[in-house]
Amino acid sequence: FVVGKPGLDGHSNGAEQIAVRARDAGMQVVYEGIRLTPEEIVAAAQKQKAHVVGLSILSGAHMTLFPRVKTLLAEQGRDEILLTGGGIISKEDMEALKAQGAGELFGPGTSTQDLIDYIRSLSRSRLSRVAKRSAASNGPRPKAASTSRCCRVRCRRAGRCSRAAASSRSSRIASCSGS
């Protein structure tokens, strides 16, 4: 499950919380951080052989960024990857994005468990098909990146977070910006 924040949006707390909750639910999660291009997100999905890409967008650029990521996934032959996410997205825009191939989209106040349940509800055959296609197109799965001490989700900071000494687990999780 690759999680990222495309565009200029720097509000990362929601994406970090999703990454942590998905990890706690037993999913392998790679949090790519903030201010990413769609190309960087798709490259990470390719490298990690992701089954799911989750975008968090609060900037209002969702009608550009979701379709761009979906197009790039298709160009890479990875259009079977579930593209989901959330943020400040109107119901009308959610429906338009779903019509363009995005999966379920989640707005403010949605329980993180709803997203986890949604991903788990996908049929095993779909996830199996994604895994087989990933293995065939990219060889063996890459070795897992190190886990950062601050948020315990594999992120690009990989142990370099200056806030790793936070005293409580929840503040460590919420503190890592992943960039």
Short mmCIF file of C-alpha atoms in Angstrom, two decimals:
data_model
loop_
_atom_site.label_atom_id
_atom_site.label_comp_id
_atom_site.label_asym_id
_atom_site.label_seq_id
_atom_site.Cartn_x
_atom_site.Cartn_y
_atom_site.Cartn_z
CA PHE A 1 0.00 0.00 0.00
CA VAL A 2 1.78 3.14 -1.21
CA VAL A 3 0.52 6.35 0.44
CA GLY A 4 1.50 9.78 -0.82
CA LYS A 5 0.50 13.42 -0.99
CA PRO A 6 0.78 14.78 -4.51
CA GLY A 7 1.00 18.43 -5.34
CA LEU A 8 1.85 21.33 -3.07
CA ASP A 9 -0.29 20.24 -0.13
CA GLY A 10 1.86 19.99 2.98
CA HIS A 11 -0.77 18.82 5.47
CA SER A 12 0.45 15.30 6.12
CA ASN A 13 -1.20 14.25 9.39
CA GLY A 14 -4.15 12.45 7.78
CA ALA A 15 -1.96 10.51 5.35
CA GLU A 16 0.39 9.53 8.16
CA GLN A 17 -2.50 8.31 10.30
CA ILE A 18 -3.86 6.24 7.41
CA ALA A 19 -0.41 4.73 6.85
CA VAL A 20 -0.05 3.84 10.52
CA ARG A 21 -3.56 2.37 10.81
CA ALA A 22 -3.08 0.30 7.65
CA ARG A 23 0.26 -0.93 8.98
CA ASP A 24 -1.36 -1.79 12.32
CA ALA A 25 -4.03 -3.72 10.39
CA GLY A 26 -1.30 -5.90 8.89
CA MET A 27 -0.76 -4.20 5.55
CA GLN A 28 2.69 -3.48 4.16
CA VAL A 29 2.74 0.29 3.85
CA VAL A 30 5.20 2.64 2.21
CA TYR A 31 4.57 6.29 3.04
CA GLU A 32 6.21 8.38 0.34
CA GLY A 33 5.71 11.76 1.98
CA ILE A 34 4.49 15.15 0.82
CA ARG A 35 4.80 17.36 -2.25
CA LEU A 36 5.19 14.48 -4.68
CA THR A 37 4.60 14.49 -8.40
CA PRO A 38 2.23 11.91 -9.87
CA GLU A 39 5.30 10.44 -11.60
CA GLU A 40 7.05 9.92 -8.25
CA ILE A 41 4.00 8.19 -6.81
CA VAL A 42 3.67 5.85 -9.79
CA ALA A 43 7.40 5.10 -9.71
CA ALA A 44 7.09 4.17 -6.03
CA ALA A 45 4.11 1.93 -6.80
CA GLN A 46 6.15 0.22 -9.51
CA LYS A 47 9.20 -0.19 -7.29
CA GLN A 48 7.21 -1.49 -4.33
CA LYS A 49 4.94 -3.68 -6.47
CA ALA A 50 1.97 -2.06 -4.80
CA HIS A 51 -1.55 -3.42 -4.89
CA VAL A 52 -3.02 -0.13 -3.67
CA VAL A 53 -2.07 3.53 -4.10
CA GLY A 54 -3.65 5.98 -1.69
CA LEU A 55 -3.59 9.71 -2.35
CA SER A 56 -4.35 12.34 0.25
CA ILE A 57 -5.29 15.66 -1.31
CA LEU A 58 -6.47 18.70 0.63
CA SER A 59 -5.37 21.30 -1.91
CA GLY A 60 -8.35 21.09 -4.25
CA ALA A 61 -6.26 19.67 -7.10
CA HIS A 62 -7.91 16.22 -6.95
CA MET A 63 -9.59 16.55 -10.37
CA THR A 64 -6.13 16.88 -11.94
CA LEU A 65 -4.00 14.65 -9.72
CA PHE A 66 -6.16 11.51 -9.45
CA PRO A 67 -6.65 11.24 -13.25
CA ARG A 68 -2.94 11.90 -13.85
CA VAL A 69 -1.89 9.10 -11.47
CA LYS A 70 -4.48 6.77 -13.02
CA THR A 71 -3.19 7.57 -16.53
CA LEU A 72 0.43 7.00 -15.52
CA LEU A 73 -0.46 3.66 -13.90
CA ALA A 74 -2.18 2.60 -17.13
CA GLU A 75 0.82 3.72 -19.22
CA GLN A 76 3.05 1.55 -17.02
CA GLY A 77 0.74 -1.42 -17.53
CA ARG A 78 -0.35 -1.26 -13.89
CA ASP A 79 -3.96 -0.13 -14.30
CA GLU A 80 -5.09 -3.02 -12.08
CA ILE A 81 -3.66 -1.22 -9.02
CA LEU A 82 -6.43 0.18 -6.86
CA LEU A 83 -6.24 3.97 -6.76
CA THR A 84 -8.04 5.28 -3.70
CA GLY A 85 -7.68 8.20 -1.35
CA GLY A 86 -9.38 11.12 0.19
CA GLY A 87 -9.30 14.69 1.29
CA ILE A 88 -11.47 17.71 0.73
CA ILE A 89 -13.44 16.36 -2.22
CA SER A 90 -17.08 17.15 -2.96
CA LYS A 91 -19.54 14.28 -3.52
CA GLU A 92 -19.91 15.36 -7.17
CA ASP A 93 -16.15 15.26 -7.71
CA MET A 94 -15.94 11.88 -5.94
CA GLU A 95 -18.49 10.48 -8.38
CA ALA A 96 -16.68 11.99 -11.38
CA LEU A 97 -13.35 10.52 -10.22
CA LYS A 98 -14.93 7.09 -9.68
CA ALA A 99 -16.32 7.28 -13.21
CA GLN A 100 -12.73 7.88 -14.39
CA GLY A 101 -11.49 4.72 -12.64
CA ALA A 102 -10.66 5.78 -9.10
CA GLY A 103 -11.79 3.50 -6.30
CA GLU A 104 -13.75 4.57 -3.24
CA LEU A 105 -12.82 8.05 -2.02
CA PHE A 106 -13.08 9.23 1.57
CA GLY A 107 -13.81 12.66 2.99
CA PRO A 108 -13.09 14.39 6.28
CA GLY A 109 -14.37 12.59 9.35
CA THR A 110 -14.30 9.15 7.74
CA SER A 111 -13.11 6.45 10.09
CA THR A 112 -9.74 5.02 9.10
CA GLN A 113 -11.30 1.62 9.72
CA ASP A 114 -13.68 2.30 6.80
CA LEU A 115 -10.70 2.60 4.43
CA ILE A 116 -9.10 -0.55 5.83
CA ASP A 117 -12.36 -2.46 5.53
CA TYR A 118 -12.75 -1.22 1.95
CA ILE A 119 -9.30 -2.44 0.93
CA ARG A 120 -9.84 -5.76 2.67
CA SER A 121 -13.23 -6.18 0.98
CA LEU A 122 -11.56 -6.41 -2.41
CA SER A 123 -11.79 -9.92 -3.69
CA ARG A 124 -8.78 -12.11 -3.14
CA SER A 125 -8.76 -12.83 -6.86
CA ARG A 126 -8.16 -9.15 -7.65
CA LEU A 127 -5.29 -8.89 -5.19
CA SER A 128 -3.88 -12.19 -6.43
CA ARG A 129 -4.02 -10.92 -10.03
CA VAL A 130 -2.16 -7.75 -9.01
CA ALA A 131 0.51 -9.76 -7.17
CA LYS A 132 1.04 -12.12 -10.11
CA ARG A 133 1.28 -9.27 -12.58
CA SER A 134 3.73 -7.43 -10.32
CA ALA A 135 5.96 -10.47 -9.98
CA ALA A 136 5.91 -11.17 -13.70
CA SER A 137 6.68 -7.62 -14.76
CA ASN A 138 9.22 -6.62 -12.15
CA GLY A 139 10.96 -9.71 -10.80
CA PRO A 140 11.15 -10.41 -7.07
CA ARG A 141 9.81 -7.93 -4.53
CA PRO A 142 12.43 -5.45 -3.31
CA LYS A 143 13.89 -5.78 0.14
CA ALA A 144 11.87 -3.86 2.72
CA ALA A 145 13.13 -0.39 3.52
CA SER A 146 14.11 0.33 7.08
CA THR A 147 11.43 1.40 9.49
CA SER A 148 11.79 4.85 10.94
CA ARG A 149 11.81 5.07 14.72
CA CYS A 150 9.49 8.04 14.77
CA CYS A 151 6.46 6.68 12.99
CA ARG A 152 7.29 3.00 12.51
CA VAL A 153 5.98 3.10 8.98
CA ARG A 154 8.50 2.65 6.21
CA CYS A 155 9.06 6.15 4.99
CA ARG A 156 11.72 8.09 3.18
CA ARG A 157 13.04 9.49 6.44
CA ALA A 158 14.16 5.95 7.40
CA GLY A 159 15.27 6.76 10.93
CA ARG A 160 16.35 10.34 10.25
CA CYS A 161 13.38 12.00 11.90
CA SER A 162 14.48 14.66 14.36
CA ARG A 163 11.40 13.95 16.46
CA ALA A 164 12.23 10.29 17.13
CA ALA A 165 12.73 11.04 20.80
CA ALA A 166 9.09 11.99 21.39
CA SER A 167 7.90 10.41 24.59
CA SER A 168 4.58 8.85 23.65
CA ARG A 169 3.94 6.46 20.77
CA SER A 170 1.02 8.51 19.43
CA SER A 171 3.08 11.70 19.30
CA ARG A 172 5.91 9.86 17.53
CA ILE A 173 3.45 8.62 14.94
CA ALA A 174 1.86 12.02 14.40
CA SER A 175 5.18 13.87 14.33
CA CYS A 176 6.92 12.32 11.34
CA SER A 177 6.42 14.38 8.20
CA GLY A 178 7.87 11.63 6.02
CA SER A 179 9.80 14.02 3.83
#
